[in-house]
PDB file of C-alpha atoms in Angstrom:
ATOM      1  CA  UNK A1006      -1.241 124.853  35.943  1.00  0.00           C
ATOM      2  CA  UNK A1007       1.795 125.731  37.705  1.00  0.00           C
ATOM      3  CA  UNK A1008       4.986 124.331  36.486  1.00  0.00           C
ATOM      4  CA  UNK A1009       8.441 124.200  38.191  1.00  0.00           C
ATOM      5  CA  UNK A1010      11.841 125.849  37.032  1.00  0.00           C
ATOM      6  CA  UNK A1011      12.923 125.654  33.528  1.00  0.00           C
ATOM      7  CA  UNK A1012      14.610 122.464  32.674  1.00  0.00           C
ATOM      8  CA  UNK A1013      15.167 122.760  28.818  1.00  0.00           C
ATOM      9  CA  UNK A1014      17.895 125.051  27.878  1.00  0.00           C
ATOM     10  CA  UNK A1015      18.719 126.263  24.343  1.00  0.00           C
ATOM     11  CA  UNK A1016      22.316 125.595  23.295  1.00  0.00           C
ATOM     12  CA  UNK A1017      24.114 128.410  21.317  1.00  0.00           C
ATOM     13  CA  UNK A1018      27.221 127.777  19.262  1.00  0.00           C
ATOM     14  CA  UNK A1019      29.290 124.687  19.027  1.00  0.00           C
ATOM     15  CA  UNK A1020      27.519 122.018  20.924  1.00  0.00           C
ATOM     16  CA  UNK A1021      28.152 118.454  22.289  1.00  0.00           C
ATOM     17  CA  UNK A1022      26.942 115.499  20.014  1.00  0.00           C
ATOM     18  CA  UNK A1023      24.561 117.782  17.899  1.00  0.00           C
ATOM     19  CA  UNK A1024      22.253 118.779  20.597  1.00  0.00           C
ATOM     20  CA  UNK A1025      19.958 121.737  20.301  1.00  0.00           C
ATOM     21  CA  UNK A1026      18.701 121.676  23.763  1.00  0.00           C
ATOM     22  CA  UNK A1027      19.729 120.317  27.103  1.00  0.00           C
ATOM     23  CA  UNK A1028      17.546 118.602  29.745  1.00  0.00           C
ATOM     24  CA  UNK A1029      18.093 117.123  33.213  1.00  0.00           C
ATOM     25  CA  UNK A1030      15.297 115.382  34.877  1.00  0.00           C
ATOM     26  CA  UNK A1031      17.219 114.711  38.164  1.00  0.00           C
ATOM     27  CA  UNK A1032      19.569 116.403  40.483  1.00  0.00           C
ATOM     28  CA  UNK A1033      22.663 114.486  41.958  1.00  0.00           C
ATOM     29  CA  UNK A1034      23.848 111.025  41.314  1.00  0.00           C
ATOM     30  CA  UNK A1035      24.250 107.735  43.240  1.00  0.00           C
ATOM     31  CA  UNK A1036      26.744 106.216  41.023  1.00  0.00           C
ATOM     32  CA  UNK A1037      29.680 107.000  43.306  1.00  0.00           C
ATOM     33  CA  UNK A1038      32.215 107.311  40.528  1.00  0.00           C
ATOM     34  CA  UNK A1039      35.567 108.521  41.940  1.00  0.00           C
ATOM     35  CA  UNK A1040      36.080 111.028  39.067  1.00  0.00           C
ATOM     36  CA  UNK A1041      32.859 112.727  38.625  1.00  0.00           C
ATOM     37  CA  UNK A1042      33.296 116.303  37.605  1.00  0.00           C
ATOM     38  CA  UNK A1043      29.678 117.092  38.522  1.00  0.00           C
ATOM     39  CA  UNK A1044      30.520 116.934  42.102  1.00  0.00           C
ATOM     40  CA  UNK A1045      32.264 120.421  41.664  1.00  0.00           C
ATOM     41  CA  UNK A1046      31.198 123.557  43.606  1.00  0.00           C
ATOM     42  CA  UNK A1047      30.551 125.403  40.403  1.00  0.00           C
ATOM     43  CA  UNK A1048      27.363 123.368  39.783  1.00  0.00           C
ATOM     44  CA  UNK A1049      25.836 124.326  42.909  1.00  0.00           C
ATOM     45  CA  UNK A1050      24.573 120.827  43.932  1.00  0.00           C
ATOM     46  CA  UNK A1051      24.804 120.752  47.853  1.00  0.00           C
ATOM     47  CA  UNK A1052      24.147 116.984  48.415  1.00  0.00           C
ATOM     48  CA  UNK A1053      25.442 115.513  45.213  1.00  0.00           C
ATOM     49  CA  UNK A1054      25.277 111.794  46.231  1.00  0.00           C
ATOM     50  CA  UNK A1055      21.404 111.896  46.729  1.00  0.00           C
ATOM     51  CA  UNK A1056      19.412 111.639  43.648  1.00  0.00           C
ATOM     52  CA  UNK A1057      16.391 113.988  43.625  1.00  0.00           C
ATOM     53  CA  UNK A1058      13.726 114.650  40.869  1.00  0.00           C
ATOM     54  CA  UNK A1059      13.173 118.094  39.768  1.00  0.00           C
ATOM     55  CA  UNK A1060       9.935 119.613  41.029  1.00  0.00           C
ATOM     56  CA  UNK A1061       7.023 119.179  38.559  1.00  0.00           C
ATOM     57  CA  UNK A1062       9.456 117.967  35.895  1.00  0.00           C
ATOM     58  CA  UNK A1063       6.927 116.377  33.489  1.00  0.00           C
ATOM     59  CA  UNK A1064       4.570 119.391  33.636  1.00  0.00           C
ATOM     60  CA  UNK A1065       7.254 121.647  33.093  1.00  0.00           C
ATOM     61  CA  UNK A1066       8.779 119.689  29.994  1.00  0.00           C
ATOM     62  CA  UNK A1067       5.318 119.551  28.418  1.00  0.00           C
ATOM     63  CA  UNK A1068       4.787 123.274  28.835  1.00  0.00           C
ATOM     64  CA  UNK A1069       8.291 124.049  27.326  1.00  0.00           C
ATOM     65  CA  UNK A1070       8.073 121.770  24.365  1.00  0.00           C
ATOM     66  CA  UNK A1071       4.630 123.203  23.645  1.00  0.00           C
ATOM     67  CA  UNK A1072       6.239 126.653  23.479  1.00  0.00           C
ATOM     68  CA  UNK A1073       9.219 125.484  21.278  1.00  0.00           C
ATOM     69  CA  UNK A1074       8.774 127.130  17.680  1.00  0.00           C
ATOM     70  CA  UNK A1075      11.650 124.653  16.547  1.00  0.00           C
ATOM     71  CA  UNK A1076      12.267 121.137  17.075  1.00  0.00           C
ATOM     72  CA  UNK A1077      15.573 119.670  17.528  1.00  0.00           C
ATOM     73  CA  UNK A1078      17.593 117.146  19.502  1.00  0.00           C
ATOM     74  CA  UNK A1079      17.266 117.335  23.292  1.00  0.00           C
ATOM     75  CA  UNK A1080      20.313 115.965  25.122  1.00  0.00           C
ATOM     76  CA  UNK A1081      19.946 114.453  28.664  1.00  0.00           C
ATOM     77  CA  UNK A1082      22.316 112.965  31.157  1.00  0.00           C
ATOM     78  CA  UNK A1083      25.205 115.557  31.233  1.00  0.00           C
ATOM     79  CA  UNK A1084      24.772 116.414  34.920  1.00  0.00           C
ATOM     80  CA  UNK A1085      22.601 113.479  36.299  1.00  0.00           C
ATOM     81  CA  UNK A1086      21.997 110.009  34.882  1.00  0.00           C
ATOM     82  CA  UNK A1087      18.564 109.834  33.661  1.00  0.00           C
ATOM     83  CA  UNK A1088      18.402 106.120  34.460  1.00  0.00           C
ATOM     84  CA  UNK A1089      19.402 106.221  38.240  1.00  0.00           C
ATOM     85  CA  UNK A1090      17.778 103.717  40.591  1.00  0.00           C
ATOM     86  CA  UNK A1091      14.939 106.113  41.326  1.00  0.00           C
ATOM     87  CA  UNK A1092      13.819 105.931  37.810  1.00  0.00           C
ATOM     88  CA  UNK A1093      12.596 102.363  38.127  1.00  0.00           C
ATOM     89  CA  UNK A1094       9.835 103.667  40.337  1.00  0.00           C
ATOM     90  CA  UNK A1095       9.294 107.242  39.350  1.00  0.00           C
ATOM     91  CA  UNK A1096       9.576 106.658  35.498  1.00  0.00           C
ATOM     92  CA  UNK A1097      10.135 110.404  34.885  1.00  0.00           C
ATOM     93  CA  UNK A1098      12.694 109.912  32.254  1.00  0.00           C
ATOM     94  CA  UNK A1099      10.242 107.604  30.463  1.00  0.00           C
ATOM     95  CA  UNK A1100       7.655 110.377  30.816  1.00  0.00           C
ATOM     96  CA  UNK A1101       9.924 112.749  29.389  1.00  0.00           C
ATOM     97  CA  UNK A1102      10.627 110.327  26.330  1.00  0.00           C
ATOM     98  CA  UNK A1103       6.871 110.203  25.816  1.00  0.00           C
ATOM     99  CA  UNK A1104       6.556 113.909  25.602  1.00  0.00           C
ATOM    100  CA  UNK A1105       9.709 114.193  23.415  1.00  0.00           C
ATOM    101  CA  UNK A1106       8.159 111.644  20.920  1.00  0.00           C
ATOM    102  CA  UNK A1107       4.638 113.220  21.024  1.00  0.00           C
ATOM    103  CA  UNK A1108       5.966 116.741  20.189  1.00  0.00           C
ATOM    104  CA  UNK A1109       8.319 115.677  17.493  1.00  0.00           C
ATOM    105  CA  UNK A1110      11.770 116.145  19.011  1.00  0.00           C
ATOM    106  CA  UNK A1111      14.913 113.982  18.822  1.00  0.00           C
ATOM    107  CA  UNK A1112      16.835 112.764  21.738  1.00  0.00           C
ATOM    108  CA  UNK A1113      20.376 112.049  22.683  1.00  0.00           C
ATOM    109  CA  UNK A1114      20.994 110.232  26.009  1.00  0.00           C
ATOM    110  CA  UNK A1115      24.085 109.681  28.183  1.00  0.00           C
ATOM    111  CA  UNK A1116      23.776 106.943  30.756  1.00  0.00           C
ATOM    112  CA  UNK A1117      25.690 104.192  32.640  1.00  0.00           C
ATOM    113  CA  UNK A1118      22.635 102.053  33.331  1.00  0.00           C
ATOM    114  CA  UNK A1119      21.148  99.058  31.300  1.00  0.00           C
ATOM    115  CA  UNK A1120      17.735 100.267  32.580  1.00  0.00           C
ATOM    116  CA  UNK A1121      17.656 102.376  29.308  1.00  0.00           C
ATOM    117  CA  UNK A1122      16.835  99.159  27.421  1.00  0.00           C
ATOM    118  CA  UNK A1123      13.416  99.410  29.228  1.00  0.00           C
ATOM    119  CA  UNK A1124      12.502 102.244  26.883  1.00  0.00           C
ATOM    120  CA  UNK A1125      13.362 100.822  23.531  1.00  0.00           C
ATOM    121  CA  UNK A1126       9.752 101.083  22.573  1.00  0.00           C
ATOM    122  CA  UNK A1127       9.755 104.779  22.859  1.00  0.00           C
ATOM    123  CA  UNK A1128      13.356 105.088  21.435  1.00  0.00           C
ATOM    124  CA  UNK A1129      12.098 103.281  18.371  1.00  0.00           C
ATOM    125  CA  UNK A1130       8.999 105.422  17.961  1.00  0.00           C
ATOM    126  CA  UNK A1131      11.202 108.665  18.236  1.00  0.00           C
ATOM    127  CA  UNK A1132      13.615 107.148  15.806  1.00  0.00           C
ATOM    128  CA  UNK A1133      10.794 106.962  13.242  1.00  0.00           C
ATOM    129  CA  UNK A1134      10.741 110.823  12.875  1.00  0.00           C
ATOM    130  CA  UNK A1135      13.603 112.331  14.803  1.00  0.00           C
ATOM    131  CA  UNK A1136      17.362 111.398  15.345  1.00  0.00           C
ATOM    132  CA  UNK A1137      18.101 109.223  18.340  1.00  0.00           C
ATOM    133  CA  UNK A1138      21.476 108.757  19.912  1.00  0.00           C
ATOM    134  CA  UNK A1139      22.442 106.729  22.845  1.00  0.00           C
ATOM    135  CA  UNK A1140      25.776 107.046  24.531  1.00  0.00           C
ATOM    136  CA  UNK A1141      26.645 104.458  27.354  1.00  0.00           C
ATOM    137  CA  UNK A1142      29.783 105.335  29.274  1.00  0.00           C
ATOM    138  CA  UNK A1143      32.234 102.547  29.691  1.00  0.00           C
ATOM    139  CA  UNK A1144      35.568 103.421  31.083  1.00  0.00           C
ATOM    140  CA  UNK A1145      37.217  99.986  31.771  1.00  0.00           C
ATOM    141  CA  UNK A1146      36.788  96.599  30.379  1.00  0.00           C
ATOM    142  CA  UNK A1147      37.593  94.655  33.423  1.00  0.00           C
ATOM    143  CA  UNK A1148      34.572  94.380  35.778  1.00  0.00           C
ATOM    144  CA  UNK A1149      36.544  94.187  39.028  1.00  0.00           C
ATOM    145  CA  UNK A1150      38.476  97.552  38.270  1.00  0.00           C
ATOM    146  CA  UNK A1151      35.040  98.975  37.165  1.00  0.00           C
ATOM    147  CA  UNK A1152      33.631  98.412  40.587  1.00  0.00           C
ATOM    148  CA  UNK A1153      36.640 100.337  42.268  1.00  0.00           C
ATOM    149  CA  UNK A1154      36.308 103.227  40.110  1.00  0.00           C
ATOM    150  CA  UNK A1155      32.435 103.382  39.529  1.00  0.00           C
ATOM    151  CA  UNK A1156      31.254 101.445  42.710  1.00  0.00           C
ATOM    152  CA  UNK A1157      27.468 101.649  42.428  1.00  0.00           C
ATOM    153  CA  UNK A1158      27.059 101.246  38.591  1.00  0.00           C
ATOM    154  CA  UNK A1159      26.231  98.088  36.610  1.00  0.00           C
ATOM    155  CA  UNK A1160      29.340  95.996  35.596  1.00  0.00           C
ATOM    156  CA  UNK A1161      30.868  97.078  32.369  1.00  0.00           C
ATOM    157  CA  UNK A1162      29.790  93.736  30.752  1.00  0.00           C
ATOM    158  CA  UNK A1163      26.281  94.453  31.461  1.00  0.00           C
ATOM    159  CA  UNK A1164      26.716  97.949  29.824  1.00  0.00           C
ATOM    160  CA  UNK A1165      28.126  96.130  26.712  1.00  0.00           C
ATOM    161  CA  UNK A1166      24.969  93.919  26.954  1.00  0.00           C
ATOM    162  CA  UNK A1167      22.815  96.863  26.829  1.00  0.00           C
ATOM    163  CA  UNK A1168      24.561  98.402  23.751  1.00  0.00           C
ATOM    164  CA  UNK A1169      23.945  94.843  22.071  1.00  0.00           C
ATOM    165  CA  UNK A1170      20.274  95.108  22.766  1.00  0.00           C
ATOM    166  CA  UNK A1171      19.990  98.720  21.616  1.00  0.00           C
ATOM    167  CA  UNK A1172      21.832  97.989  18.515  1.00  0.00           C
ATOM    168  CA  UNK A1173      19.896  95.016  17.929  1.00  0.00           C
ATOM    169  CA  UNK A1174      16.795  96.996  17.809  1.00  0.00           C
ATOM    170  CA  UNK A1175      18.203  99.534  15.313  1.00  0.00           C
ATOM    171  CA  UNK A1176      19.093 102.393  17.947  1.00  0.00           C
ATOM    172  CA  UNK A1177      22.078 104.414  17.120  1.00  0.00           C
ATOM    173  CA  UNK A1178      24.386 103.822  19.936  1.00  0.00           C
ATOM    174  CA  UNK A1179      27.933 104.060  21.080  1.00  0.00           C
ATOM    175  CA  UNK A1180      30.559 104.347  23.913  1.00  0.00           C
ATOM    176  CA  UNK A1181      31.744 107.349  25.885  1.00  0.00           C
ATOM    177  CA  UNK A1182      35.222 106.110  26.880  1.00  0.00           C
ATOM    178  CA  UNK A1183      35.733 108.850  29.374  1.00  0.00           C
ATOM    179  CA  UNK A1184      37.542 109.559  31.631  1.00  0.00           C
ATOM    180  CA  UNK A1185      40.530 107.298  31.126  1.00  0.00           C
ATOM    181  CA  UNK A1186      42.111 107.656  34.484  1.00  0.00           C
ATOM    182  CA  UNK A1187      46.024 108.319  34.387  1.00  0.00           C
ATOM    183  CA  UNK A1188      47.933 105.490  36.033  1.00  0.00           C
ATOM    184  CA  UNK A1189      44.738 103.412  36.420  1.00  0.00           C
ATOM    185  CA  UNK A1190      42.966 102.440  33.219  1.00  0.00           C
ATOM    186  CA  UNK A1191      44.975 104.274  30.560  1.00  0.00           C
ATOM    187  CA  UNK A1192      46.510 101.216  29.161  1.00  0.00           C
ATOM    188  CA  UNK A1193      46.619  99.821  25.673  1.00  0.00           C
ATOM    189  CA  UNK A1194      45.167  96.524  26.708  1.00  0.00           C
ATOM    190  CA  UNK A1195      42.193  98.311  28.245  1.00  0.00           C
ATOM    191  CA  UNK A1196      41.227 100.699  25.385  1.00  0.00           C
ATOM    192  CA  UNK A1197      41.808  98.118  22.682  1.00  0.00           C
ATOM    193  CA  UNK A1198      39.552  95.570  24.562  1.00  0.00           C
ATOM    194  CA  UNK A1199      36.794  98.157  24.791  1.00  0.00           C
ATOM    195  CA  UNK A1200      37.083  98.988  21.014  1.00  0.00           C
ATOM    196  CA  UNK A1201      36.905  95.213  20.066  1.00  0.00           C
ATOM    197  CA  UNK A1202      33.868  94.640  22.398  1.00  0.00           C
ATOM    198  CA  UNK A1203      32.228  97.564  21.068  1.00  0.00           C
ATOM    199  CA  UNK A1204      32.344  96.190  17.573  1.00  0.00           C
ATOM    200  CA  UNK A1205      30.989  92.897  18.879  1.00  0.00           C
ATOM    201  CA  UNK A1206      28.155  94.654  20.415  1.00  0.00           C
ATOM    202  CA  UNK A1207      27.047  96.887  17.634  1.00  0.00           C
ATOM    203  CA  UNK A1208      28.363 100.221  18.760  1.00  0.00           C
ATOM    204  CA  UNK A1209      28.580 102.743  16.057  1.00  0.00           C
ATOM    205  CA  UNK A1210      31.147 104.977  17.704  1.00  0.00           C
ATOM    206  CA  UNK A1211      33.394 105.537  20.584  1.00  0.00           C
ATOM    207  CA  UNK A1212      34.250 109.043  21.741  1.00  0.00           C
ATOM    208  CA  UNK A1213      37.515 109.043  23.986  1.00  0.00           C
ATOM    209  CA  UNK A1214      39.136 111.194  26.404  1.00  0.00           C
ATOM    210  CA  UNK A1215      42.498 109.885  27.761  1.00  0.00           C
ATOM    211  CA  UNK A1216      42.630 111.816  30.994  1.00  0.00           C
ATOM    212  CA  UNK A1217      40.446 113.235  33.553  1.00  0.00           C
ATOM    213  CA  UNK A1218      39.454 116.727  34.853  1.00  0.00           C
ATOM    214  CA  UNK A1219      39.684 117.711  38.672  1.00  0.00           C
ATOM    215  CA  UNK A1220      38.677 120.608  40.676  1.00  0.00           C
ATOM    216  CA  UNK A1221      37.700 121.435  44.455  1.00  0.00           C
ATOM    217  CA  UNK A1222      35.184 118.928  45.682  1.00  0.00           C
ATOM    218  CA  UNK A1223      35.820 116.630  42.656  1.00  0.00           C
ATOM    219  CA  UNK A1224      39.595 116.547  43.456  1.00  0.00           C
ATOM    220  CA  UNK A1225      39.070 115.905  47.004  1.00  0.00           C
ATOM    221  CA  UNK A1226      36.548 113.012  46.572  1.00  0.00           C
ATOM    222  CA  UNK A1227      38.888 111.462  43.997  1.00  0.00           C
ATOM    223  CA  UNK A1228      41.944 111.683  46.323  1.00  0.00           C
ATOM    224  CA  UNK A1229      40.045 110.187  49.178  1.00  0.00           C
ATOM    225  CA  UNK A1230      38.976 107.295  46.887  1.00  0.00           C
ATOM    226  CA  UNK A1231      42.707 106.867  45.723  1.00  0.00           C
ATOM    227  CA  UNK A1232      43.752 106.415  49.123  1.00  0.00           C
ATOM    228  CA  UNK A1233      41.266 103.745  49.780  1.00  0.00           C
ATOM    229  CA  UNK A1234      41.895 101.583  46.880  1.00  0.00           C
ATOM    230  CA  UNK A1235      44.871 102.682  45.027  1.00  0.00           C
ATOM    231  CA  UNK A1236      47.587 103.421  47.574  1.00  0.00           C
ATOM    232  CA  UNK A1237      50.308 105.749  46.495  1.00  0.00           C
ATOM    233  CA  UNK A1238      48.489 107.181  43.464  1.00  0.00           C
ATOM    234  CA  UNK A1239      47.218 110.421  45.085  1.00  0.00           C
ATOM    235  CA  UNK A1240      50.923 111.354  45.656  1.00  0.00           C
ATOM    236  CA  UNK A1241      51.689 110.377  42.046  1.00  0.00           C
ATOM    237  CA  UNK A1242      48.709 112.669  40.820  1.00  0.00           C
ATOM    238  CA  UNK A1243      49.851 115.618  42.939  1.00  0.00           C
ATOM    239  CA  UNK A1244      53.427 115.203  41.502  1.00  0.00           C
ATOM    240  CA  UNK A1245      52.140 115.056  37.895  1.00  0.00           C
ATOM    241  CA  UNK A1246      49.441 117.513  37.837  1.00  0.00           C
ATOM    242  CA  UNK A1247      49.452 119.749  41.012  1.00  0.00           C
ATOM    243  CA  UNK A1248      46.159 121.630  40.942  1.00  0.00           C
ATOM    244  CA  UNK A1249      45.615 121.426  37.231  1.00  0.00           C
ATOM    245  CA  UNK A1250      42.257 120.987  35.972  1.00  0.00           C
ATOM    246  CA  UNK A1251      43.079 119.023  33.027  1.00  0.00           C
ATOM    247  CA  UNK A1252      45.040 115.900  33.837  1.00  0.00           C
ATOM    248  CA  UNK A1253      46.116 114.283  30.452  1.00  0.00           C
ATOM    249  CA  UNK A1254      47.299 110.768  30.685  1.00  0.00           C
ATOM    250  CA  UNK A1255      51.107 110.446  29.937  1.00  0.00           C
ATOM    251  CA  UNK A1256      50.047 107.684  27.595  1.00  0.00           C
ATOM    252  CA  UNK A1257      47.558 109.540  25.529  1.00  0.00           C
ATOM    253  CA  UNK A1258      49.546 110.022  22.488  1.00  0.00           C
ATOM    254  CA  UNK A1259      50.591 106.209  22.334  1.00  0.00           C
ATOM    255  CA  UNK A1260      47.200 105.432  22.989  1.00  0.00           C
ATOM    256  CA  UNK A1261      45.613 107.262  20.153  1.00  0.00           C
ATOM    257  CA  UNK A1262      48.218 105.850  17.845  1.00  0.00           C
ATOM    258  CA  UNK A1263      46.757 102.418  18.626  1.00  0.00           C
ATOM    259  CA  UNK A1264      43.036 103.172  19.337  1.00  0.00           C
ATOM    260  CA  UNK A1265      42.155 105.138  16.353  1.00  0.00           C
ATOM    261  CA  UNK A1266      43.587 102.917  13.676  1.00  0.00           C
ATOM    262  CA  UNK A1267      41.852  99.800  15.276  1.00  0.00           C
ATOM    263  CA  UNK A1268      38.572 101.749  15.344  1.00  0.00           C
ATOM    264  CA  UNK A1269      39.037 102.709  11.664  1.00  0.00           C
ATOM    265  CA  UNK A1270      39.737  99.069  10.749  1.00  0.00           C
ATOM    266  CA  UNK A1271      36.545  98.057  12.870  1.00  0.00           C
ATOM    267  CA  UNK A1272      34.408 100.637  11.281  1.00  0.00           C
ATOM    268  CA  UNK A1273      33.875 102.523  14.541  1.00  0.00           C
ATOM    269  CA  UNK A1274      33.646 106.435  14.353  1.00  0.00           C
ATOM    270  CA  UNK A1275      35.793 108.413  16.870  1.00  0.00           C
ATOM    271  CA  UNK A1276      35.489 112.061  15.836  1.00  0.00           C
ATOM    272  CA  UNK A1277      32.530 114.263  17.175  1.00  0.00           C
ATOM    273  CA  UNK A1278      31.820 115.647  13.672  1.00  0.00           C
ATOM    274  CA  UNK A1279      31.704 112.206  12.019  1.00  0.00           C
ATOM    275  CA  UNK A1280      29.336 110.785  14.680  1.00  0.00           C
ATOM    276  CA  UNK A1281      26.984 113.898  14.559  1.00  0.00           C
ATOM    277  CA  UNK A1282      26.792 113.658  10.693  1.00  0.00           C
ATOM    278  CA  UNK A1283      26.380 109.846  10.824  1.00  0.00           C
ATOM    279  CA  UNK A1284      23.431 109.786  13.338  1.00  0.00           C
ATOM    280  CA  UNK A1285      21.608 112.615  11.882  1.00  0.00           C
ATOM    281  CA  UNK A1286      22.163 111.876   7.963  1.00  0.00           C
ATOM    282  CA  UNK A1287      18.988 109.758   7.614  1.00  0.00           C
ATOM    283  CA  UNK A1288      16.824 112.563   8.634  1.00  0.00           C
ATOM    284  CA  UNK A1289      18.473 115.053   6.483  1.00  0.00           C
ATOM    285  CA  UNK A1290      18.195 112.913   3.515  1.00  0.00           C
ATOM    286  CA  UNK A1291      14.383 112.442   4.403  1.00  0.00           C
ATOM    287  CA  UNK A1292      13.887 116.219   4.640  1.00  0.00           C
ATOM    288  CA  UNK A1293      15.699 116.771   1.309  1.00  0.00           C
ATOM    289  CA  UNK A1294      13.528 114.051  -0.335  1.00  0.00           C
ATOM    290  CA  UNK A1295      10.301 115.494   1.015  1.00  0.00           C
ATOM    291  CA  UNK A1296      11.419 119.018  -0.152  1.00  0.00           C
TER     292      UNK A1296
END
């Protein structure tokens, strides 16, 4: 059987959320978020706003998992949301989860879509033998502002509800609070409201980034969006950051001083090493017990 291009890559050195492998089922994204770094030229996606499945992706994933000598956690969602609108019909991400379960791997998923709750049955099966981590991106508490900066994504309130469903079924889940856009949603009111709602909906962690990154096509797209819905902010960004890649919120320090103590009080993890340790710990204890 012929398979497509390799879709599972091994991660070397320090890694994001304890991933051992990376996997993207689709190319491109239809969310239309004004800040998306994946639109940048360096990633080589010519038509970014059109979602396309990778060729023979299920056959390729099956072949590659069969050939792995060592299991681990497979991360997906870094470049393209695995639960985009096409997934409702194609069910390729669900097919990948079935293979991940069959071959005994763990999974870490990043998404902005409540569609992930459709696959709770498979996530629960995987969690019986391997780590499962779900990261739902929520950047702003207010649904109206959400629709301006993430125009084709479910409301933030719907994503909080998805977190609640996942948590109620025992899935280890939390929030990617990133990016927090300078001069837009980098307010104490916003980040503290997200922290409180995270607790109410069963999130175990929030991983924040109080700022945004911008380069080439990513910057052009965002500046155009600012001109449409946030008059005068493009000029403010240019004055503050010029052509800088990392655009840290001027409120970052003050936000951390309020945000982290509240999360500590609520029992919500905010540091990468703590999150990795916590979601993998039950499986390490099980291995030690078996040994």
